[in-house]
C-alpha positions as MATLAB code, in Angstrom:
seq = 'XXXXXXXXXXXXXXXXXXXXXXXXXXXXXXXXXXXXXXXXXXXXXXXXXXXXXXXXXXXXXXXXXXXXXXXXXXXXXXXXXXXXXXXXXXXXXXXXXXXXXXXXXXXXXXXXXXXXXXXXXXXXXXXXXXXXXXXXXXXXXXXXXXXXXXXXXXXXXXXXXXXXXXXXXXXXXXXXXXXXXXXXXXXXXXXXXXXXXXXXXXXXXXXXXXXXXXXXXXXXXXXXXXXXXXXXXXX';
ca = [
     122.140   89.865  115.478;
     120.331   92.863  114.020;
     120.419   96.152  116.172;
     116.442   97.221  116.850;
     115.974  100.443  118.140;
     113.679  100.307  121.159;
     112.288  103.861  120.854;
     110.530  103.108  117.470;
     109.209  100.244  119.161;
     107.288  102.443  121.346;
     106.371  104.845  118.959;
     104.718  102.122  117.048;
     103.114  100.910  119.992;
     101.833  103.995  121.000;
     100.112  104.572  117.616;
      98.836  100.771  117.635;
      96.735  101.585  121.441;
      95.984  105.969  119.919;
      93.725  103.420  116.667;
      92.438  100.958  119.323;
      91.626  103.711  121.679;
      90.286  105.226  118.781;
      88.483  102.479  117.777;
      87.162  101.933  121.172;
      85.409  105.226  121.434;
      83.753  104.806  117.771;
      82.168  101.511  119.103;
      81.038  103.109  122.601;
      79.483  106.421  120.273;
      77.465  104.371  118.207;
      80.693  105.708  115.240;
      80.652  101.290  114.399;
      77.584   99.645  114.399;
      77.398   95.819  115.104;
      76.919   93.307  112.752;
      78.657   95.968  109.789;
      81.926   94.530  108.280;
      85.121   97.399  108.524;
      88.441   97.346  106.519;
      91.202   98.557  107.783;
      92.059  100.247  105.166;
      89.355  101.919  105.057;
      90.072  103.151  108.602;
      93.558  103.866  108.102;
      91.929  106.488  106.064;
      89.595  107.991  108.441;
      92.065  108.272  110.688;
      95.252  109.023  109.271;
      97.515  106.310  109.716;
      98.579  103.388  107.563;
      96.437   99.839  107.648;
      98.900   98.315  109.905;
      98.351   99.656  113.292;
      94.422   99.735  112.943;
      94.680   95.810  111.808;
      97.276   95.278  115.146;
      94.178   97.516  117.083;
      91.926   95.278  115.778;
      93.063   92.267  116.245;
      93.357   93.769  120.362;
      89.712   94.714  119.930;
      88.713   91.342  118.515;
      90.700   89.258  122.054;
      88.451   91.483  123.906;
      85.318   90.140  121.879;
      84.620   93.738  120.375;
      84.776   92.242  117.218;
      85.680   89.691  114.970;
      87.995   89.257  111.991;
      86.252   88.149  108.736;
      88.414   86.475  106.268;
      89.838   88.776  103.471;
      87.094   91.440  103.877;
      87.667   93.485  107.570;
      86.915   92.997  111.066;
      82.760   92.953  112.111;
      81.239   94.648  115.327;
      80.676   91.736  117.215;
      76.181   91.661  117.904;
      75.522   91.715  121.891;
      72.194   89.411  121.811;
      69.742   90.248  125.188;
      71.036   86.915  126.308;
      74.039   88.338  126.062;
      73.792   91.411  127.946;
      71.909   89.138  130.588;
      74.771   86.304  131.369;
      77.195   89.452  131.717;
      75.234   90.882  134.777;
      74.039   87.810  136.031;
      78.438   86.862  136.092;
      78.753   90.617  137.464;
      76.612   90.203  140.293;
      77.208   87.234  141.528;
      81.236   88.366  141.775;
      80.616   91.748  142.673;
      77.634   91.779  145.039;
      79.184   89.600  147.516;
      82.241   91.176  146.773;
      81.316   94.250  147.789;
      80.040   92.733  150.870;
      83.669   91.212  152.061;
      85.232   95.034  151.524;
      82.907   96.653  153.460;
      83.366   94.640  156.327;
      87.159   94.727  155.869;
      88.403   97.614  154.040;
      89.648  100.775  156.240;
      87.787  104.022  155.844;
      91.294  105.845  154.593;
      91.428  103.147  151.539;
      87.454  103.651  150.851;
      88.272  107.892  150.586;
      90.579  107.213  148.473;
      87.967  105.981  146.186;
      85.953  108.894  146.606;
      87.943  111.272  144.268;
      86.769  108.473  141.277;
      83.473  108.456  142.319;
      83.050  112.476  142.003;
      84.903  112.420  138.946;
      82.052  109.789  137.869;
      78.966  112.509  138.660;
      80.690  114.916  137.432;
      81.531  113.030  133.555;
      78.296  112.350  133.646;
      77.055  116.111  134.306;
      79.316  117.314  131.651;
      77.860  114.506  129.077;
      81.723  113.030  128.686;
      81.366  109.624  128.080;
      84.351  108.209  127.562;
      85.351  110.584  130.590;
      82.535  108.591  132.653;
      83.462  105.376  131.293;
      87.364  105.251  132.235;
      86.441  106.652  135.915;
      83.550  104.124  136.760;
      86.504  101.478  135.022;
      88.740  102.431  137.556;
      86.084  102.519  140.429;
      84.753   99.380  140.283;
      88.678   97.726  139.777;
      89.692   99.612  142.732;
      87.187   98.794  144.725;
      86.836   95.369  144.265;
      90.321   95.098  144.370;
      90.649   96.143  147.796;
      88.732   92.313  148.736;
      92.391   91.408  147.896;
      91.674   88.298  144.945;
      93.470   89.919  141.636;
      92.519   87.004  139.859;
      88.881   88.385  140.845;
      89.846   91.518  139.860;
      90.824   90.196  136.438;
      87.370   88.063  135.442;
      85.473   91.598  136.174;
      88.063   93.669  133.691;
      87.600   91.161  130.941;
      83.843   91.345  131.323;
      84.015   95.006  131.208;
      85.581   94.380  128.070;
      83.258   92.300  126.131;
      80.126   94.343  127.509;
      81.345   98.168  126.837;
      78.107  100.330  126.522;
      77.989  100.637  122.832;
      76.186  103.264  121.423;
      75.830  105.024  125.095;
      76.488  108.385  123.436;
      73.203  108.725  122.305;
      72.077  107.907  125.867;
      74.166  110.839  127.647;
      71.877  113.953  127.003;
      69.352  112.095  128.856;
      70.371  112.365  131.861;
      70.292  108.846  132.712;
      74.057  108.679  133.123;
      74.311  111.442  135.883;
      71.618  108.720  138.174;
      73.895  105.624  137.334;
      77.189  108.100  138.241;
      75.328  109.332  141.574;
      75.357  105.415  142.601;
      78.842  105.137  142.764;
      78.774  107.928  145.726;
      75.890  105.857  147.179;
      77.578  103.249  147.293;
      80.664  104.398  148.857;
      78.799  106.101  151.705;
      77.050  102.670  152.592;
      80.406  101.257  152.194;
      82.109  103.750  155.072;
      79.235  103.692  157.142;
      79.899   99.591  157.174;
      76.428   99.153  155.972;
      77.626   95.545  154.159;
      73.709   94.549  153.264;
      72.735   97.865  152.095;
      75.601   97.728  149.760;
      75.313   94.654  148.397;
      71.720   95.609  147.305;
      73.356   98.990  146.132;
      75.362   97.486  143.724;
      72.677   94.492  142.883;
      70.579   97.862  141.838;
      73.479   99.322  140.154;
      74.038   96.615  137.617;
      70.544   96.223  137.019;
      70.494   99.942  136.022;
      73.506   99.066  134.147;
      71.973   96.377  131.768;
      68.922   98.416  131.269;
      71.516  101.375  129.881;
      73.490   98.593  127.498;
      69.984   97.243  126.203;
      69.115  101.009  125.545;
      72.610  102.277  123.927;
      73.152  100.108  121.529;
      73.277  101.225  118.179;
      70.645   99.807  115.088;
      72.620   98.700  112.142;
      71.048  101.352  110.054;
      72.098  104.033  112.215;
      74.901  106.808  110.817;
      77.238  107.413  112.513;
      80.121  110.874  112.281;
      83.635  110.765  110.888;
      85.716  108.190  112.797;
      89.200  110.110  114.257;
      92.232  109.783  116.573;
      92.265  112.375  119.280;
      94.201  115.273  118.394;
      94.014  115.157  114.820;
];
């Protein structure tokens, strides 16, 4: 039996993850446009890597519903319809709104205050127009908040929904100040939860998801919009 080198596998996996992160960032920034087919070799050329990690990363994104494979051509960025946006919002509201109410009734002040740094990170990232840091902190805040309800399956479902409903083209909105308003709702929500005001916290979450729905719609890039060059971090 051949002896495999663990370090080589680790390096390859790390590169695949790096490429996947770069492609997700490009989707968010609107550099990869909905409906357009991209070949792995072409993307690899822009990123300065071989085609293999790009294909592997694209398969990861396909499992998340962000792209779809096109036989003998490459991968097409998935287009989201208004109905898709409505349905994602409806499902998240059905799950997250009542869960916030449960968390308000059961979580300790210490558990809730532990989320304060993340809420502040979201606001800071929005004010600094750093969309990627905004989304990373937002992702962690929502999932860690929901985890306080004690149902890891529920958290997994929401995590999958969030992947499928990423804010495509959100970079085009980060100069308008609208992200700051959305970001500050996380602090408001946390304040209500700490105060034990469950009904108001539920309404805040419902309102926040409605605002996110609007950002999804307004942030989607049009197929004819060009984007800047794709790149890996530190390249």
